[in-house]
N, CA and C of each residue as an Amber inpcrd file, in Angstrom:
protein
   735
  73.8140000 131.6080000 117.2850000  72.5320000 131.8510000 117.9530000
  71.7370000 132.8790000 117.1530000  70.4350000 132.5990000 116.8170000
  69.6510000 133.5250000 116.0200000  69.5780000 134.8890000 116.6780000
  69.5010000 135.9230000 115.8600000  69.5140000 137.2920000 116.3640000
  68.3390000 137.5650000 117.2810000  67.1610000 136.9900000 116.9390000
  65.9820000 137.2440000 117.7660000  66.1910000 136.7270000 119.1790000
  66.8410000 135.5620000 119.3060000  67.0720000 135.0010000 120.6320000
  68.0440000 135.8700000 121.4160000  69.0650000 136.4100000 120.7440000
  69.9780000 137.3240000 121.4130000  69.2230000 138.5280000 121.9380000
  68.3350000 139.0510000 121.1150000  67.5050000 140.1780000 121.5410000
  66.6910000 139.8080000 122.7810000  66.1290000 138.5830000 122.7710000
  65.3110000 138.1490000 123.8940000  66.1340000 138.1170000 125.1750000
  67.3340000 137.5830000 125.1280000  68.2010000 137.5490000 126.2980000
  68.4270000 138.9570000 126.8340000  68.6410000 139.9110000 125.9400000
  68.9730000 141.2630000 126.3690000  67.8320000 141.9250000 127.1100000
  66.6280000 141.8620000 126.5360000  65.5750000 142.6100000 127.1920000
  64.9760000 141.8820000 128.3930000  65.0840000 140.5450000 128.4200000
  64.5380000 139.8270000 129.5740000  65.3330000 140.1250000 130.8350000
  66.5650000 140.5610000 130.7010000  67.3640000 140.8930000 131.8690000
  66.7490000 142.0340000 132.6560000  65.9690000 142.8880000 131.9880000
  65.4100000 144.0660000 132.6480000  64.0200000 143.8290000 133.2160000
  63.4210000 142.6940000 132.8980000  62.0320000 142.4760000 133.2820000
  61.8410000 142.5310000 134.7910000  62.7500000 141.8910000 135.5390000
  62.5660000 141.7880000 136.9730000  62.9910000 143.0400000 137.7320000
  63.8360000 143.8630000 137.1450000  64.3060000 145.0510000 137.8410000
  63.4850000 146.2790000 137.5020000  62.5840000 146.1770000 136.5300000
  61.7290000 147.3090000 136.1970000  60.3390000 147.0860000 136.7530000
  59.6320000 148.1730000 136.9970000  58.2550000 148.0950000 137.4790000
  57.3430000 148.0610000 136.2700000  56.6120000 146.9800000 136.1280000
  55.7390000 146.8260000 134.9700000  54.3580000 147.3590000 135.3340000
  54.0270000 148.5230000 134.8250000  52.7310000 149.1400000 135.0720000
  51.9040000 148.9960000 133.8090000  51.0150000 148.0010000 133.7920000
  50.3390000 147.6010000 132.5720000  49.5200000 148.7270000 131.9550000
  48.7820000 149.4730000 132.7480000  47.8670000 150.4670000 132.1710000
  48.5770000 151.5060000 131.3020000  49.6170000 152.2080000 131.7960000
  50.2970000 153.1760000 130.9160000  51.0460000 152.5110000 129.7710000
  51.5330000 151.3010000 129.9830000  52.2470000 150.5990000 128.9140000
  51.2770000 150.2080000 127.7960000  50.0880000 149.7590000 128.1530000
  49.0840000 149.4240000 127.1470000  48.6510000 150.6840000 126.3980000
  48.5520000 151.7930000 127.1180000  48.2230000 153.0560000 126.4690000
  49.2910000 153.4150000 125.4450000  50.5560000 153.1860000 125.7930000
  51.6510000 153.4400000 124.8530000  51.5060000 152.5680000 123.6160000
  51.1430000 151.2950000 123.7970000  50.9730000 150.3940000 122.6530000
  49.8480000 150.8990000 121.7540000  48.7500000 151.3330000 122.3670000
  47.6290000 151.8610000 121.5760000  48.0560000 153.1090000 120.7980000
  48.8380000 153.9690000 121.4360000  49.3160000 155.1710000 120.7580000
  50.2640000 154.8130000 119.6130000  51.0860000 153.7830000 119.8260000
  51.9980000 153.3260000 118.7690000  51.2140000 152.7970000 117.5700000
  50.1450000 152.0700000 117.8560000  49.3100000 151.5350000 116.7770000
  48.6200000 152.6660000 116.0240000  48.1330000 153.6750000 116.7610000
  47.4930000 154.8250000 116.1140000  48.4830000 155.5520000 115.2000000
  49.7200000 155.7420000 115.6740000  50.7460000 156.3770000 114.8630000
  51.0760000 155.5130000 113.6440000  51.0910000 154.1890000 113.8390000
  51.3690000 153.2780000 112.7280000  50.2880000 153.3770000 111.6580000
  49.0390000 153.5640000 112.0770000  47.9500000 153.7620000 111.1160000
  48.1900000 155.0270000 110.2930000  48.6470000 156.0810000 110.9540000
  48.9240000 157.3380000 110.2440000  50.0150000 157.1320000 109.1880000
  51.0600000 156.4030000 109.5650000  52.1570000 156.1470000 108.6320000
  51.6840000 155.2720000 107.4770000  50.8760000 154.2500000 107.7820000
  50.3650000 153.3580000 106.7420000  49.5010000 154.1190000 105.7400000
  48.7470000 155.1090000 106.2170000  47.9070000 155.9050000 105.3220000
  48.7490000 156.6910000 104.3200000  50.0000000 156.9490000 104.6870000
  50.8910000 157.7140000 103.8160000  51.7090000 156.8150000 102.8770000
  52.2390000 155.7050000 103.4140000  53.1540000 154.9150000 102.5800000
  52.6030000 153.5650000 102.1090000  51.5110000 153.0830000 102.7100000
  50.8430000 151.8440000 102.2850000  51.7880000 150.6400000 102.2640000
  52.7920000 150.6270000 103.1480000  53.7820000 149.5460000 103.0980000
  53.1900000 148.1980000 103.5060000  52.2970000 148.1980000 104.4780000
  51.6760000 146.9260000 104.8570000  50.8350000 146.3950000 103.7010000
  50.0570000 147.2600000 103.0860000  49.2360000 146.8300000 101.9510000
  50.1150000 146.2890000 100.8230000  51.2110000 146.9910000 100.5270000
  52.1200000 146.5360000  99.4700000  52.7490000 145.1870000  99.8240000
  53.1140000 145.0260000 101.1040000  53.7040000 143.7650000 101.5780000
  52.7150000 142.6210000 101.3990000  51.4630000 142.8430000 101.8000000
  50.4480000 141.7890000 101.6900000  50.1150000 141.4790000 100.2290000
  50.0900000 142.5020000  99.4010000  49.8080000 142.2810000  97.9790000
  50.8820000 141.4000000  97.3420000  52.1330000 141.6290000  97.7460000
  53.2220000 140.8020000  97.2230000  53.1460000 139.3730000  97.7450000
  52.5540000 139.1940000  98.9230000  52.4490000 137.8640000  99.5310000
  51.2830000 137.0410000  98.9780000  50.3120000 137.6850000  98.3740000
  49.1080000 136.9760000  97.9220000  49.4090000 135.7370000  97.0720000
  50.2920000 135.8320000  96.0870000  50.5550000 134.6320000  95.2700000
  51.2660000 133.5220000  96.0370000  51.8820000 133.8670000  97.1750000
  52.6750000 132.8880000  97.9230000  51.9060000 132.2550000  99.0800000
  50.6730000 132.7180000  99.3370000  49.9240000 132.2010000 100.4720000
  49.7000000 130.6980000 100.3600000  49.7140000 130.0400000 101.5060000
  49.4590000 128.6030000 101.5320000  48.0730000 128.3240000 100.9500000
  47.9580000 127.2300000 100.2300000  46.7010000 126.9080000  99.5500000
  45.5400000 126.6960000 100.5210000  45.8410000 126.4270000 101.7980000
  44.7710000 126.2030000 102.7810000  44.1180000 127.4970000 103.2420000
  44.7650000 128.6420000 102.9820000  44.2160000 129.9340000 103.3930000
  43.2810000 130.4290000 102.2940000  41.9980000 130.4950000 102.6160000
  40.9840000 130.8820000 101.6370000  40.5620000 132.3300000 101.8570000
  40.6760000 133.1360000 100.7980000  40.2940000 134.5440000 100.8430000
  39.0250000 134.7450000 100.0250000  38.2080000 135.7410000 100.3630000
  36.9920000 135.9870000  99.5780000  37.3350000 136.3980000  98.1430000
  36.6050000 135.8900000  97.2190000  36.8740000 136.1400000  95.8040000
  36.7580000 137.6260000  95.4710000  37.7960000 138.1470000  94.8410000
  37.7830000 139.5300000  94.4040000  38.1050000 140.5390000  95.4790000
  38.1710000 140.0830000  96.7270000  38.4230000 141.0050000  97.8330000
  39.5250000 140.4720000  98.7510000  40.3950000 139.6430000  98.1920000
  41.3990000 138.9820000  99.0070000  42.3310000 139.9390000  99.7070000
  42.8370000 140.9330000  98.9900000  43.7880000 141.8680000  99.5830000
  43.1400000 142.6890000 100.6860000  41.9310000 143.1750000 100.4390000
  41.2330000 143.9710000 101.4570000  40.9500000 143.1330000 102.7030000
  40.5370000 141.8830000 102.5060000  40.2470000 141.0020000 103.6410000
  41.5110000 140.7200000 104.4420000  42.6160000 140.4960000 103.7460000
  43.8750000 140.2060000 104.4200000  44.3780000 141.4300000 105.1760000
  44.2640000 142.6030000 104.5760000  44.6810000 143.8340000 105.2430000
  43.8430000 144.0840000 106.4890000  42.5400000 143.8630000 106.3880000
  41.6600000 144.0550000 107.5400000  42.0010000 143.0570000 108.6490000
  42.2310000 141.8120000 108.2630000  42.5640000 140.7830000 109.2440000
  43.8520000 141.1250000 109.9900000  44.9170000 141.4670000 109.2680000
  46.1980000 141.7620000 109.8930000  46.0960000 143.0190000 110.7660000
  45.3550000 144.0120000 110.3000000  45.1700000 145.2290000 111.0870000
  44.4880000 144.9200000 112.4100000  43.4330000 144.1280000 112.3720000
  42.7460000 143.7450000 113.6030000  43.6290000 142.8730000 114.4910000
  44.4210000 142.0340000 113.8800000  45.3650000 141.1830000 114.6160000
  46.3050000 142.0430000 115.4550000  46.7970000 143.1220000 114.8800000
  47.6680000 144.0460000 115.6120000  46.8810000 144.7720000 116.6970000
  45.7100000 145.2780000 116.3480000  44.9140000 146.0780000 117.2820000
  44.4400000 145.2800000 118.4860000  44.3320000 143.9570000 118.3500000
  43.8280000 143.1470000 119.4520000  44.8780000 142.8630000 120.5280000
  46.1360000 143.1410000 120.2750000  47.1530000 142.8720000 121.2930000
  46.8620000 143.6190000 122.5960000  46.7000000 144.9500000 122.5920000
  46.4010000 145.6210000 123.8590000  45.0690000 145.1920000 124.4570000
  44.0930000 144.8530000 123.6010000  42.8110000 144.3610000 124.1150000
  42.9950000 143.0530000 124.8770000  43.7760000 142.1410000 124.3110000
  44.0020000 140.8490000 124.9560000  44.7960000 141.0110000 126.2520000
  45.7980000 141.8920000 126.2410000  46.5870000 142.1080000 127.4520000
  45.6980000 142.6530000 128.5680000  44.8550000 143.6060000 128.2430000
  43.9440000 144.1660000 129.2490000  42.9690000 143.1120000 129.7580000
  42.4120000 142.3070000 128.8390000  41.4590000 141.2820000 129.2480000
  42.1210000 140.2320000 130.1360000  43.3390000 139.8020000 129.7720000
  44.0560000 138.8200000 130.5930000  44.4320000 139.3930000 131.9470000
  44.7610000 140.6660000 131.9830000  45.0740000 141.3140000 133.2530000
  43.8760000 141.2580000 134.1820000  42.7080000 141.6080000 133.6520000
  41.4960000 141.5950000 134.4750000  41.1280000 140.1800000 134.9100000
  41.2530000 139.2100000 133.9870000  40.9030000 137.8320000 134.3170000
  41.8080000 137.2690000 135.4120000  43.1190000 137.4930000 135.2850000
  44.0490000 136.9330000 136.2680000  43.9650000 137.6690000 137.6050000
  43.6500000 138.9600000 137.5640000  43.4320000 139.6860000 138.8270000
  42.2020000 139.1510000 139.5440000  41.1580000 138.8670000 138.7840000
  39.9390000 138.3330000 139.4010000  40.1810000 136.9530000 139.9890000
  41.1740000 136.2360000 139.4250000  41.4940000 134.8970000 139.9270000
  42.4670000 134.9350000 141.0950000  43.0470000 136.1100000 141.3560000
  44.0430000 136.2080000 142.4240000  45.3900000 135.6450000 142.0360000
  45.6510000 135.4990000 140.7160000  46.9300000 134.9310000 140.2480000
  47.6860000 135.9120000 139.3550000  47.3390000 137.1870000 139.4360000
  48.0070000 138.1720000 138.5830000  49.5040000 138.2400000 138.8710000
  49.8940000 137.9840000 140.1310000  51.3200000 138.0610000 140.4500000
  52.1350000 137.0520000 139.6500000  51.5000000 135.9560000 139.2180000
  52.1910000 134.9650000 138.3940000  52.0600000 135.3020000 136.9060000
  50.9280000 135.8480000 136.5090000  50.6940000 136.1810000 135.1000000
  51.4180000 137.4490000 134.6790000  51.7540000 138.2880000 135.6520000
  52.3340000 139.5960000 135.3530000  53.6050000 139.4830000 134.5190000
  54.4170000 138.4760000 134.7820000  55.6800000 138.3390000 134.0670000
  55.4680000 138.1810000 132.5720000  54.5970000 137.2420000 132.1610000
  54.4380000 137.0320000 130.7290000  53.6450000 138.1680000 130.0790000
  52.7760000 138.8260000 130.8410000  52.0730000 139.9820000 130.2890000
  53.0450000 141.1310000 130.0290000  53.9990000 141.3000000 130.9370000
  55.0230000 142.3300000 130.7420000  55.8930000 142.0200000 129.5270000
  56.1960000 140.7390000 129.3230000  57.0010000 140.3580000 128.1650000
  56.2360000 140.6780000 126.8800000  54.9280000 140.3590000 126.8580000
  54.1120000 140.6620000 125.6820000  54.1460000 142.1610000 125.3750000
  54.1170000 142.9750000 126.4260000  54.1920000 144.4210000 126.2390000
  55.5780000 144.8300000 125.7620000  56.6040000 144.1980000 126.3140000
  57.9800000 144.5690000 125.9800000  58.3120000 144.3180000 124.5110000
  57.6050000 143.3990000 123.8750000  57.8410000 143.1750000 122.4530000
  57.5940000 144.4640000 121.6680000  56.6910000 145.3090000 122.1670000
  56.4090000 146.5810000 121.5000000  57.3760000 147.6730000 121.9490000
  57.8360000 147.5950000 123.2070000  58.7340000 148.6230000 123.7330000
  60.1510000 148.4750000 123.1880000  60.5980000 147.2300000 123.0160000
  61.9530000 146.9760000 122.5440000  61.9160000 145.9920000 121.3800000
  61.5010000 146.4650000 120.1900000  61.3810000 145.5600000 119.0410000
  62.7280000 144.9840000 118.6390000  62.7230000 143.7860000 118.0480000
  63.9680000 143.1160000 117.6520000  64.7650000 143.9120000 116.6250000
  66.0570000 143.6940000 116.6090000  66.9340000 144.3380000 115.6370000
  66.5510000 143.9520000 114.2050000  65.9420000 142.7910000 114.0650000
  65.5560000 142.3260000 112.7350000  64.5540000 143.2490000 112.0540000
  63.9010000 144.0970000 112.8250000  62.8470000 144.9350000 112.2660000
  63.3470000 146.2730000 111.7420000  64.6410000 146.5280000 111.7890000
  65.1760000 147.7860000 111.2750000  64.8110000 147.9490000 109.8070000
  64.4090000 149.1650000 109.4560000  64.0170000 149.4320000 108.0820000
  62.5260000 149.3320000 107.8550000  61.7970000 148.8350000 108.8380000
  60.3430000 148.7650000 108.7250000  59.7250000 149.8610000 109.5880000
  58.5490000 150.3360000 109.1650000  57.8380000 151.2950000 109.9910000
  56.3450000 151.1020000 109.7900000  55.5720000 151.8860000 110.5230000
  54.1270000 151.7930000 110.4070000  53.5770000 150.4450000 110.8410000
  52.4260000 150.0850000 110.2900000  51.7830000 148.8290000 110.6690000
  52.6280000 147.6180000 110.2860000  53.3970000 147.7290000 109.2160000
  54.2370000 146.6070000 108.8060000  55.2140000 146.2260000 109.9070000
  55.7820000 147.2080000 110.5850000  56.7230000 146.9210000 111.6750000
  56.0280000 146.2620000 112.8520000  54.7390000 146.5390000 113.0410000
  54.0240000 146.0150000 114.2080000  53.5010000 144.5930000 114.0090000
  53.5110000 144.1010000 112.7830000  53.0510000 142.7230000 112.5570000
  53.9120000 141.7500000 113.3530000  55.2130000 141.9770000 113.3550000
  56.1420000 141.0770000 114.0480000  55.9250000 141.1010000 115.5570000
  55.7910000 142.3280000 116.1060000  55.5650000 142.4510000 117.5470000
  54.2410000 141.8150000 117.9590000  53.2180000 142.0250000 117.1120000
  51.9110000 141.4340000 117.4130000  51.9870000 139.9140000 117.3910000
  52.7330000 139.3570000 116.4360000  52.8870000 137.9010000 116.3600000
  53.5630000 137.3710000 117.6180000  54.6230000 138.0310000 118.0720000
  55.3030000 137.6180000 119.3000000  54.3390000 137.6250000 120.4850000
  53.5790000 138.7070000 120.6240000  52.6610000 138.8300000 121.7590000
  51.5590000 137.7780000 121.7060000  50.9470000 137.6110000 120.5410000
  49.8640000 136.6170000 120.4110000  50.3860000 135.2020000 120.6110000
  51.5720000 134.9040000 120.0990000  52.1410000 133.5660000 120.2810000
  52.4600000 133.3010000 121.7440000  52.9370000 134.3000000 122.4460000
  53.2280000 134.1290000 123.8700000  51.9480000 133.8250000 124.6420000
  50.9120000 134.5970000 124.3900000  49.6360000 134.3800000 125.0770000
  49.0610000 133.0180000 124.7030000  49.1740000 132.6390000 123.4350000
  48.7090000 131.3160000 122.9920000  49.4530000 130.2080000 123.7320000
  50.7630000 130.3690000 123.8880000  51.5790000 129.3480000 124.5390000
  51.2150000 129.2030000 126.0080000  50.9950000 130.3230000 126.6880000
  50.5800000 130.2760000 128.0940000  49.2390000 129.5550000 128.2160000
  48.2950000 129.9330000 127.3690000  46.9700000 129.3100000 127.4050000
  47.0690000 127.8000000 127.1670000  47.8980000 127.4050000 126.1910000
  48.0380000 125.9870000 125.8580000  48.6600000 125.1930000 127.0070000
  49.6760000 125.7790000 127.6430000  50.3490000 125.0480000 128.7270000
  49.4410000 124.8550000 129.9200000  48.6830000 125.8830000 130.2450000
  47.7380000 125.7540000 131.3540000  46.6440000 124.7570000 130.9810000
  46.2050000 124.7860000 129.7420000  45.1720000 123.8620000 129.2710000
  45.6610000 122.4160000 129.3540000  46.8910000 122.1630000 128.9430000
  47.4300000 120.8060000 128.9710000  47.5860000 120.2940000 130.3930000
  47.9560000 121.1780000 131.3030000  48.2140000 120.7600000 132.6750000
  46.9450000 120.6290000 133.5130000  45.9300000 121.4500000 133.2120000
  44.7490000 121.4760000 134.0740000  43.4710000 121.0410000 133.3780000
  43.4960000 121.0280000 132.0500000  42.2810000 120.7020000 131.3170000
  41.4340000 121.9130000 131.0020000  41.8240000 123.0740000 131.5010000
  41.0670000 124.3030000 131.2850000  42.0130000 125.4180000 130.8530000
  41.5640000 126.2970000 129.9580000  42.4190000 127.4070000 129.5320000
  42.4030000 128.5470000 130.5400000  43.4050000 129.4170000 130.4810000
  43.4210000 130.6200000 131.3060000  42.3640000 131.5960000 130.8230000
  42.1360000 131.6220000 129.5090000  41.2000000 132.5780000 128.9230000
  40.4310000 131.9220000 127.7870000  39.2140000 132.4110000 127.5050000
  38.3570000 131.7930000 126.4840000  38.7230000 132.2560000 125.0920000
  39.9160000 131.9310000 124.6520000  40.3640000 132.3610000 123.3370000
  41.2660000 131.3130000 122.7230000  41.2960000 131.2770000 121.4010000
  42.2040000 130.3950000 120.6900000  42.6910000 131.1360000 119.4570000
  43.9370000 131.6180000 119.5320000  44.5170000 132.3840000 118.4350000
  45.3570000 131.5060000 117.5070000  45.2760000 130.1980000 117.6840000
  46.1520000 129.3030000 116.9350000  46.0300000 129.5090000 115.4250000
  44.8130000 129.4980000 114.9120000  44.6260000 129.6010000 113.4680000
  45.0190000 130.9850000 112.9490000  44.7190000 132.0160000 113.7280000
  45.1470000 133.3620000 113.3360000  46.6640000 133.4390000 113.2830000
  47.3110000 132.8270000 114.2600000  48.7810000 132.8330000 114.2870000
  49.3690000 132.0310000 113.1260000  48.6860000 130.9790000 112.7070000
  49.1430000 130.1970000 111.5540000  49.1450000 131.0730000 110.2930000
  48.1020000 131.8700000 110.1330000  48.0130000 132.7460000 108.9630000
  49.1510000 133.7620000 108.9730000  49.3840000 134.3920000 110.1260000
  50.4390000 135.4010000 110.2110000  51.8110000 134.7510000 110.0580000
  51.9730000 133.5460000 110.6140000  53.2270000 132.7920000 110.4320000
  53.5140000 132.6260000 108.9390000  52.4870000 132.2750000 108.1790000
  52.6640000 132.0770000 106.7440000  53.0430000 133.3890000 106.0550000
  52.4470000 134.4930000 106.4960000  52.7610000 135.7980000 105.9090000
  54.2030000 136.2090000 106.1950000  54.6710000 135.9070000 107.3980000
  56.0330000 136.2940000 107.7810000  57.0900000 135.4130000 107.1260000
  56.6920000 134.2200000 106.7390000  57.6440000 133.2740000 106.1750000
  58.2160000 132.3720000 107.2500000  58.4510000 131.1120000 106.9070000
  58.8770000 130.1220000 107.9000000  60.1690000 130.5110000 108.6140000
  61.1650000 130.9330000 107.8760000  62.4630000 131.2050000 108.4900000
  62.3540000 132.2750000 109.5710000  61.7350000 133.3920000 109.2440000
  61.6270000 134.4940000 110.1910000  60.6620000 134.1530000 111.3230000
  59.4960000 133.6050000 110.9830000  58.5000000 133.2720000 112.0100000
  59.0370000 132.2150000 112.9820000  59.8370000 131.2810000 112.4870000
  60.4110000 130.2630000 113.3690000  61.3820000 130.8810000 114.3710000
  62.1040000 131.9270000 113.9600000  62.9820000 132.6210000 114.8950000
  62.1680000 133.3180000 115.9850000  61.0450000 133.9070000 115.5950000
  60.1770000 134.5450000 116.5770000  59.5820000 133.4990000 117.5270000
  59.1930000 132.3510000 116.9870000  58.6760000 131.2640000 117.8300000
  59.7300000 130.8140000 118.8450000  60.9810000 130.7910000 118.4100000
  62.0640000 130.3940000 119.3060000  62.2230000 131.3940000 120.4500000
  62.0570000 132.6710000 120.1470000  62.1240000 133.6940000 121.1850000
  61.0050000 133.5030000 122.2110000  59.8130000 133.1780000 121.7310000
  58.6830000 132.9160000 122.6280000  58.9660000 131.6850000 123.4830000
  59.5010000 130.6440000 122.8570000  59.8230000 129.4150000 123.5860000
  60.8230000 129.7070000 124.7090000  61.8410000 130.4910000 124.4200000
  62.8210000 130.8310000 125.4530000  62.1620000 131.5890000 126.5950000
  61.3020000 132.5340000 126.2670000  60.6010000 133.2970000 127.2910000
  59.8170000 132.3750000 128.2160000  59.1110000 131.4120000 127.6180000
  58.2940000 130.4980000 128.4100000  59.1600000 129.6120000 129.2980000
  60.2050000 129.0330000 128.7350000  61.0430000 128.1150000 129.4940000
  61.7790000 128.8300000 130.6290000  62.1160000 130.0820000 130.4280000
  62.9110000 130.8110000 131.4060000  62.0830000 131.4370000 132.5210000
  60.8580000 131.8620000 132.1930000  60.1540000 132.7390000 133.1290000
  58.7840000 132.2600000 133.5910000  58.1540000 131.3630000 132.8530000
  56.7950000 130.9950000 133.2330000  56.7940000 129.8070000 134.1750000
  56.2850000 130.0160000 135.3770000  56.2500000 128.9710000 136.3960000
  54.8460000 128.3580000 136.4250000  54.6650000 127.3250000 135.6170000
  53.3450000 126.7020000 135.5090000  52.8360000 126.2080000 136.8520000
  53.7190000 125.5840000 137.6390000  53.2940000 125.0230000 138.9180000
  52.7520000 126.0810000 139.8640000  53.2330000 127.3060000 139.7370000
  52.7680000 128.3670000 140.6270000  51.2770000 128.6180000 140.4500000
  50.8060000 128.4680000 139.2190000  49.3790000 128.6180000 138.9720000
  48.5890000 127.5340000 139.6890000  49.0100000 126.2850000 139.4910000
  48.1850000 125.1680000 139.9280000  48.2230000 124.9400000 141.4390000
  49.2620000 125.4490000 142.0870000  49.3120000 125.3270000 143.5450000
  48.4530000 126.3790000 144.2250000  47.9980000 127.3650000 143.4670000
  47.2490000 128.4750000 144.0390000  45.7700000 128.1240000 144.1370000
  45.2210000 128.1950000 145.3560000  43.8250000 127.8310000 145.5790000
  42.8790000 128.7620000 144.8200000  43.2380000 130.0480000 144.7320000
  42.3910000 130.9880000 144.0040000  42.2980000 130.6270000 142.5270000
  43.4150000 130.1670000 141.9780000  43.4090000 129.8090000 140.5710000
  42.5510000 128.5690000 140.3280000  42.6440000 127.5990000 141.2130000
  41.8150000 126.4020000 141.0880000  40.3230000 126.7690000 141.1310000
  39.9770000 127.6790000 142.0320000  38.5890000 128.1120000 142.1340000
  38.1720000 128.8860000 140.8840000  39.0940000 129.6720000 140.3510000
  38.8490000 130.4340000 139.1210000  38.5220000 129.4950000 137.9600000
  39.3350000 128.4570000 137.7740000  39.0870000 127.4890000 136.7110000
  37.7670000 126.7610000 136.9300000  37.5140000 126.3850000 138.1950000
  36.2990000 125.6250000 138.4980000  35.0480000 126.4480000 138.2040000
  35.0640000 127.7090000 138.6030000  33.8810000 128.5560000 138.4180000
  33.6250000 128.8250000 136.9350000  34.6900000 129.0660000 136.1590000
  34.4920000 129.3180000 134.7320000  34.0880000 128.0470000 134.0020000
  34.5830000 126.9140000 134.4720000  34.1830000 125.6490000 133.8650000
  32.6990000 125.4130000 134.1150000  32.2480000 125.7030000 135.3300000
  30.8480000 125.4540000 135.6880000  29.8920000 126.3240000 134.8810000
  30.2820000 127.5740000 134.6070000  29.3600000 128.4420000 133.8580000
  29.6920000 128.5140000 132.3710000  30.6290000 127.6530000 131.9300000
  30.9720000 127.5900000 130.5190000  31.5920000 128.8590000 129.9800000
  32.2700000 129.5910000 130.8410000  32.9510000 130.8380000 130.4570000
  31.9740000 131.9190000 129.9950000  30.6870000 131.7670000 130.3280000
  29.6990000 132.7110000 129.7890000  30.0290000 134.1550000 130.1370000
  30.3180000 134.4220000 131.4080000  30.5710000 135.8040000 131.8230000
  31.8540000 136.3450000 131.2020000  32.9140000 135.5330000 131.1810000
  34.1960000 135.9910000 130.6540000  34.1300000 136.2220000 129.1500000
  33.4260000 135.3500000 128.4270000  33.3380000 135.4850000 126.9810000
  32.6620000 136.7910000 126.5910000  31.6560000 137.1990000 127.3880000
  30.9690000 138.4550000 127.0970000  31.9180000 139.6440000 127.1400000
  32.9790000 139.5540000 127.9550000  33.9160000 140.6540000 128.1250000
  35.1810000 140.4790000 127.2830000  35.3190000 139.3530000 126.5890000
  36.5840000 139.0430000 125.9280000  36.6060000 139.5780000 124.5070000
  37.6840000 140.2450000 124.1010000  37.7880000 140.7310000 122.7270000
  37.7380000 139.5660000 121.7520000  37.0280000 139.7350000 120.6730000
  36.8560000 138.6340000 119.7260000  37.3360000 139.0410000 118.3430000
  38.1850000 138.1980000 117.7580000  38.6810000 138.4330000 116.4140000
  37.9180000 137.6040000 115.3900000  37.1930000 136.6190000 115.8730000
  36.5800000 135.6520000 114.9580000  35.6010000 136.2990000 113.9920000
  34.7050000 137.1070000 114.5060000  33.6790000 137.6880000 113.6630000
  34.2020000 138.7430000 112.7180000  35.4420000 139.1620000 112.9070000
  36.0090000 140.2330000 112.0890000  36.6190000 139.7270000 110.7940000
  36.7960000 138.4310000 110.6530000  37.5980000 137.9160000 109.5500000
  36.7570000 137.2060000 108.5010000  37.0400000 137.5380000 107.2260000
  36.4100000 136.8440000 106.1140000  37.3240000 135.7370000 105.5920000
  38.4150000 135.5030000 106.3040000  39.4100000 134.5100000 105.8980000
  39.1180000 133.1900000 106.5880000  39.3450000 132.0940000 105.8880000
  39.1670000 130.7790000 106.5010000  40.3520000 129.8980000 106.1580000
  40.4930000 128.8300000 106.9580000  41.5250000 127.8300000 106.6980000
  40.8430000 126.5120000 106.3870000  41.3890000 125.8020000 105.4290000
  40.8840000 124.4770000 105.1090000  41.9140000 123.4610000 105.5710000
  41.6220000 122.8410000 106.7210000  42.5450000 121.8770000 107.3010000
  41.9100000 120.4980000 107.2780000  42.6380000 119.5110000 106.7350000
  42.1100000 118.1410000 106.6280000  40.7710000 118.1310000 105.9280000
  40.6800000 118.9680000 104.8590000  39.4610000 119.0500000 104.0510000
  38.2760000 119.6130000 104.8080000  38.5410000 120.3370000 105.9130000
  37.4670000 120.9730000 106.6510000  37.7110000 122.4610000 106.6510000
  36.6850000 123.2430000 106.3420000  36.8300000 124.7000000 106.3780000
  36.7260000 125.1690000 107.8050000  37.6780000 125.9920000 108.2110000
  37.7220000 126.4730000 109.5870000  37.9580000 127.9660000 109.5810000
  37.2670000 128.6990000 110.4600000  37.4660000 130.1340000 110.5370000
  38.9290000 130.4300000 110.8250000  39.4270000 131.5170000 110.2570000
  40.8170000 131.9000000 110.4380000  41.1290000 132.3580000 111.8250000
  40.1380000 132.7060000 112.6150000  40.3750000 133.1160000 113.9930000
  39.1890000 132.6740000 114.8120000  39.4270000 132.1670000 115.9980000
  38.3410000 131.7240000 116.8520000  38.3540000 132.4990000 118.1370000
  37.2240000 132.4740000 118.8260000  37.1370000 133.2080000 120.0750000
  37.9270000 132.4820000 121.1410000
């Protein structure tokens, strides 16, 4: 059994017996990111890691000419910084829908990736160590959004991190990123009760109201990574932004 999955089993045992208080936990994540920035300013390990990855990037990932490393560093930094923003935004959205009691479990798991990082991350520090945790959190949120979208025709939130996650997956390497994906899959299969969302009248009304107004109000409040990135993906001969709202 992959080590990441073993780690997932261990920490998920505590999810239901602990009180998940999102606000102080998100504050802790923000403080961890701030400390990681301080460490990165001293050792530049994330920058060195990305510089070594540049020749290995998939040919579909297009970087601006002459500024590829800076663009990639900025993108990954924002990718990490958006985790607490997304958790806060999803918390507010699901509370407004009256379905936070169902969303709370996966939001707590996304936070726990930062509180109890996998054993695989030993030896890493600063922003480099947080890339893995950010990938786990973003993939979990992406998976929840996709499952609700497939079942109801509407997403939980007006965001699509798929392309951003593809870029980070490539940076982490298939073997390692696939283990992280497996951990996310286990979390979803074990803890996310899709039917609980759809049986809830408040949630149905939430989807209906956002569908009717085209997510206009929610999008105005939603953190956006799209405009921050100079990176694009070329899929099926079509250029696509590396991150979408």
